[in-house]
Amino acid sequence: MQARGGLRLEGLVKRFGDVLAVDGVHLELPPGQLISFLGPSGCGKTTMLRMIAGLERPTEGRVYLDGEDVTDRPPHLRDIGMVFQTLALFPHLSVAGNVAYGMRIRGAPKRDIDARVNELLDLVDLHGLGDRRILQLSGGQRQRVATARALALEPRLFLLDEPLSALDANLREQLQVELRLLQQKLGITTIMVTHDQREAMTMSDLVVVMNQGRVEQVGEPLEVYRRPETPFVASFIGRTNILRGQVSDGVVRIAGRPFEVDRPLEPGPVAISVRPEDAHLQTTSTPETNALPGRVVFVRDLGELFECYVDCGLDEHVVVAGSPRERVNVVQGQPVSVSFPREACVVVEG
Amino acid sequence: MSELRRPTAGTRAVLVFPLAMLGIFFLAPFGIMLATSFYHRIEGGFYEPALELASWRRLLQPVFVERTLFSVGICLLAGAVCIVIAFPFTYFLTRMRRRPHVTLLVLIMSALALSEVIVGFAWSVLLGRAAGISNVLVWLGVMDEPVAYQPGFIAVLLGLCYIAFPYCILTLYPQLSRLDPELTEAAQTMGASPWRTFWTVVVPIGRPIIMAGFLLAFVFTLGSYLIPTFLGRPEHWTLSVFISDQATFNANVPFAAAMALFLTALSLVVVGVVTLVESQTRR
Amino acid sequence: MRALKWIVTTMVVLFILAPLVVVAVVSINANRYMDFPPQGFSFHWYAQLWNDLGWREAIVTSLIVATLSAALAVAIATPMAYVLRAYDVRLAPVLYSLGILPFMLPPVISALGALVFWNSMGHSGRIENIIISHAIFFSTLPLITVSLAMESMDRSLPEAAQTLGANPRTTFRTITLPLLVPSMITGYAAAFVLSLNEYIIAFMVSRFSVVTLPIKIVNDLRYGFTPTIAAVAVVFILIAATTFSLFALFGNLLKFLGADPAILERER
């Protein structure tokens, strides 16, 4: 079966009055994958999703689905299935009524509808609950009904707008796995909006990181984590230390000390990202390169996790993290040095 | 954040029916009334098209001016009395336990369902000399002789308050029930007595709806016809009574029309002025 | 403060109850003069409501007018409330004000306007006049209730319907309209009750040709008192009290009046 749901977004811009919600987005998204739009509130990710769905008209730009220009097509003609943030389950219809809605308004015969509804309810683990009213369901059950309803007509695109945000933590993690497995089983092109980077990392084939209406980086989750391309991406995905300094005469200097990185740089300001778990504490002398002296400000020993906050004279404290095996015995106020291995230094600016 | 769709031709067509109805049966009558106010009055309740200012000039007569001042005065007073009692009452109501809370609401809503004529009638009995309060007091031996308190100014005032009161409560209820109890609790932990808390926390927060309830009561009582008729002598009659009588018994429709338009402008002006004053005195 | 609460509450309860009690007492008085203490008890006057043709006709007329005018009011208000809230109409505030205006003005103004209007149409003294004029006057109520329902409706519901393939018309028919029905019923009930009780518009528009219940009551009072009037009042009060009590027991009266949902949990 040919994979459906390839999306191409060209120059998408959306203005609400004076507010620029989406500022020139170009994206080419492959079919059959689960793609996350990740970013903080107000970054434009939901607006992007709604433009793909046809619920908002782009101020500028075009949307192509499987090569067809669908920009001017209203939502009910776009062959999509969407799960809304509030789930938007119809309160006056039962579970089966909700799931069957799309088929019913197309005039499908009752027998076919019933069969398909049962098939879908089985798919999302809600077997036998067809006659329940929406108000009688738990949060997790409602989420599954919304999913079943969206998938009922086998749409080309499966769109999810922060679908798990209303659920408590344990349920969220469980449903993250369930949704991902379901998507893989059906092979359906899925676009999910979330502000939770762990959710994006857990579920996605591809992550689109957005900030202030722009796309900052697109890539596989681990790639985006290991090789962030901007300070924003580095600090939004996981935690990181951003070390700022200057490049002059071909040498990188942070707080006056030399750093080696894996690519040549132009003179001027530079920012380097190093994840806390890649940084090392040293109680003996400070190495020549890729290290900063400092003083321990705070130790956080959580048993399964060990963290140390060090004041190295930069704008923010440097955080060094590690597993219990890597624990170093230090006390507050103790002079230490932090080393940043060359292979862990990612240049994010400059 | 999302925007509403632009209306299509289909949706515009849907609006045609209600707009046509309102246009034909509300705006047109208004326009005709405006025209009628310039018409020439003929004996017997008829009128013919003309362009006279006679009716409008009558608005300047002292009799009419006095009537206007009285109407505005008594209605502002009724509005004030209503809101002053209704606000604390509703506040206490929203904090009651469920059983008395619901019972009182049923009582208030039942009073709302009464027509003005029944309210007027009931109060005329209550304040009358045959089967009213004074009769009970005589029967109890407190008074020697039954006294009629109606028709009279107080009777009209009480009647107006009675019909406006439930509406005041309904306006105040949603907001007061949403008042966060932690606000008053916080004030009390800082040493404010319940009395102090009420005046320094609840009333200031409730200012907008107090104003809204007051204006609602004012406009509502201004429109009352039967209460002043039933419970008051001619000197207690409001503009609504005047206008109705001119249109029907006195058969001077152009004058009634002029008065009605004046009353419309008056209502809008008073509401506007009070709203303006209120927003100026707010920080 | 506790004392004040009791004083205010008791005062208000007495104030509201006093006329109701009076009327009830008068209605079961055996003789036709109001006097206190009453000379005897009789339900004769209640029977009159059924036996006397004049009263029966007035009641039926009022019921017909109320039923039809409330329906027309809802028919006028619902499309307006829907379109103004679902679409970006340029003159929306103006149109909404137009819808609110009839009810906000003193009734005598609408009454007089209706009077001159129907006169100029050469159509005076007919029952349709009252029905239409009441419908316009009370259309504000369903306009407000339906508008509020539109505002509080989850916007994503019609959007979800669209993503499931429903065009705007189908969406309205299958999703929006069923969800608006409760507010339409509320608006209908409010318009119905108010129309039943309304005097001045009905009077000026039909004068002596059509007699509604309030008109009959006022006329009878002008000629002298009969306790049948009190009987009517008591019937009204009982119906209202019963309806609201049932609503409170089986429905959700507090939520209906706009109470904060949290208040419903409070069982202090």
CSV table of N, CA and C in Angstrom, one decimal, chain B residues 31-42 46-56 252-258, chain C residues 116 120:
chain,number,residue,atom,x,y,z
B,31,GLY,N,-40.5,54.2,14.4
B,31,GLY,CA,-40.6,55.2,13.5
B,31,GLY,C,-41.9,55.9,13.4
B,32,ILE,N,-43.0,55.0,13.3
B,32,ILE,CA,-44.3,55.5,13.2
B,32,ILE,C,-44.7,56.4,14.5
B,33,MET,N,-44.2,55.9,15.6
B,33,MET,CA,-44.4,56.6,16.8
B,33,MET,C,-43.8,58.0,16.8
B,34,LEU,N,-42.6,58.0,16.2
B,34,LEU,CA,-41.9,59.3,16.1
B,34,LEU,C,-42.7,60.2,15.2
B,35,ALA,N,-43.2,59.7,14.1
B,35,ALA,CA,-44.0,60.5,13.2
B,35,ALA,C,-45.3,61.0,13.9
B,36,THR,N,-45.9,60.0,14.6
B,36,THR,CA,-47.2,60.3,15.2
B,36,THR,C,-47.0,61.5,16.2
B,37,SER,N,-45.8,61.6,16.9
B,37,SER,CA,-45.7,62.6,17.9
B,37,SER,C,-45.8,64.0,17.2
B,38,PHE,N,-45.7,64.1,15.9
B,38,PHE,CA,-45.9,65.4,15.3
B,38,PHE,C,-47.3,65.6,14.7
B,39,TYR,N,-48.1,64.5,14.8
B,39,TYR,CA,-49.4,64.6,14.2
B,39,TYR,C,-50.4,65.5,14.9
B,40,HIS,N,-51.4,65.8,14.3
B,40,HIS,CA,-52.5,66.7,14.8
B,40,HIS,C,-53.5,65.8,15.5
B,41,ARG,N,-53.8,66.2,16.7
B,41,ARG,CA,-54.8,65.4,17.5
B,41,ARG,C,-56.2,65.8,17.1
B,42,ILE,N,-57.1,64.8,16.9
B,42,ILE,CA,-58.5,65.0,16.7
B,42,ILE,C,-59.3,64.4,17.8
B,46,PHE,N,-58.5,60.1,17.6
B,46,PHE,CA,-57.9,60.0,16.3
B,46,PHE,C,-56.8,61.0,16.1
B,47,TYR,N,-56.1,60.8,15.0
B,47,TYR,CA,-55.1,61.8,14.7
B,47,TYR,C,-54.8,61.8,13.2
B,48,GLU,N,-54.4,62.9,12.7
B,48,GLU,CA,-54.1,62.9,11.3
B,48,GLU,C,-52.7,63.4,11.1
B,49,PRO,N,-52.1,63.0,10.0
B,49,PRO,CA,-50.7,63.4,9.7
B,49,PRO,C,-50.5,64.9,9.6
B,50,ALA,N,-49.5,65.4,10.3
B,50,ALA,CA,-49.2,66.8,10.2
B,50,ALA,C,-47.8,67.0,10.7
B,51,LEU,N,-47.4,68.2,10.8
B,51,LEU,CA,-46.1,68.5,11.4
B,51,LEU,C,-46.3,69.5,12.5
B,52,GLU,N,-46.8,69.1,13.6
B,52,GLU,CA,-47.0,70.1,14.7
B,52,GLU,C,-46.1,69.8,15.8
B,53,LEU,N,-45.7,70.9,16.5
B,53,LEU,CA,-44.9,70.7,17.7
B,53,LEU,C,-45.7,70.8,19.0
B,54,ALA,N,-47.0,70.8,18.8
B,54,ALA,CA,-47.9,71.0,20.0
B,54,ALA,C,-47.6,69.9,21.1
B,55,SER,N,-47.5,68.7,20.6
B,55,SER,CA,-47.3,67.6,21.6
B,55,SER,C,-46.0,67.8,22.3
B,56,TRP,N,-45.0,68.1,21.5
B,56,TRP,CA,-43.6,68.3,22.1
B,56,TRP,C,-43.6,69.4,23.1
B,252,ASN,N,-55.2,61.0,23.4
B,252,ASN,CA,-54.3,62.0,22.8
B,252,ASN,C,-53.1,61.2,22.4
B,253,VAL,N,-53.2,60.5,21.3
B,253,VAL,CA,-52.1,59.6,21.0
B,253,VAL,C,-50.8,60.4,20.6
B,254,PRO,N,-50.9,61.5,19.9
B,254,PRO,CA,-49.6,62.2,19.6
B,254,PRO,C,-48.8,62.6,20.8
B,255,PHE,N,-49.5,63.1,21.8
B,255,PHE,CA,-48.9,63.6,23.0
B,255,PHE,C,-48.3,62.3,23.7
B,256,ALA,N,-49.0,61.2,23.7
B,256,ALA,CA,-48.5,60.0,24.3
B,256,ALA,C,-47.2,59.6,23.6
B,257,ALA,N,-47.2,59.7,22.3
B,257,ALA,CA,-46.0,59.3,21.5
B,257,ALA,C,-44.8,60.2,21.9
B,258,ALA,N,-45.1,61.5,22.0
B,258,ALA,CA,-44.0,62.4,22.4
B,258,ALA,C,-43.4,62.0,23.7
C,116,VAL,N,-49.8,52.3,17.6
C,116,VAL,CA,-49.9,53.1,16.5
C,116,VAL,C,-49.6,52.3,15.2
C,120,SER,N,-52.2,51.9,12.2
C,120,SER,CA,-51.8,52.4,10.8
C,120,SER,C,-52.0,51.3,9.8
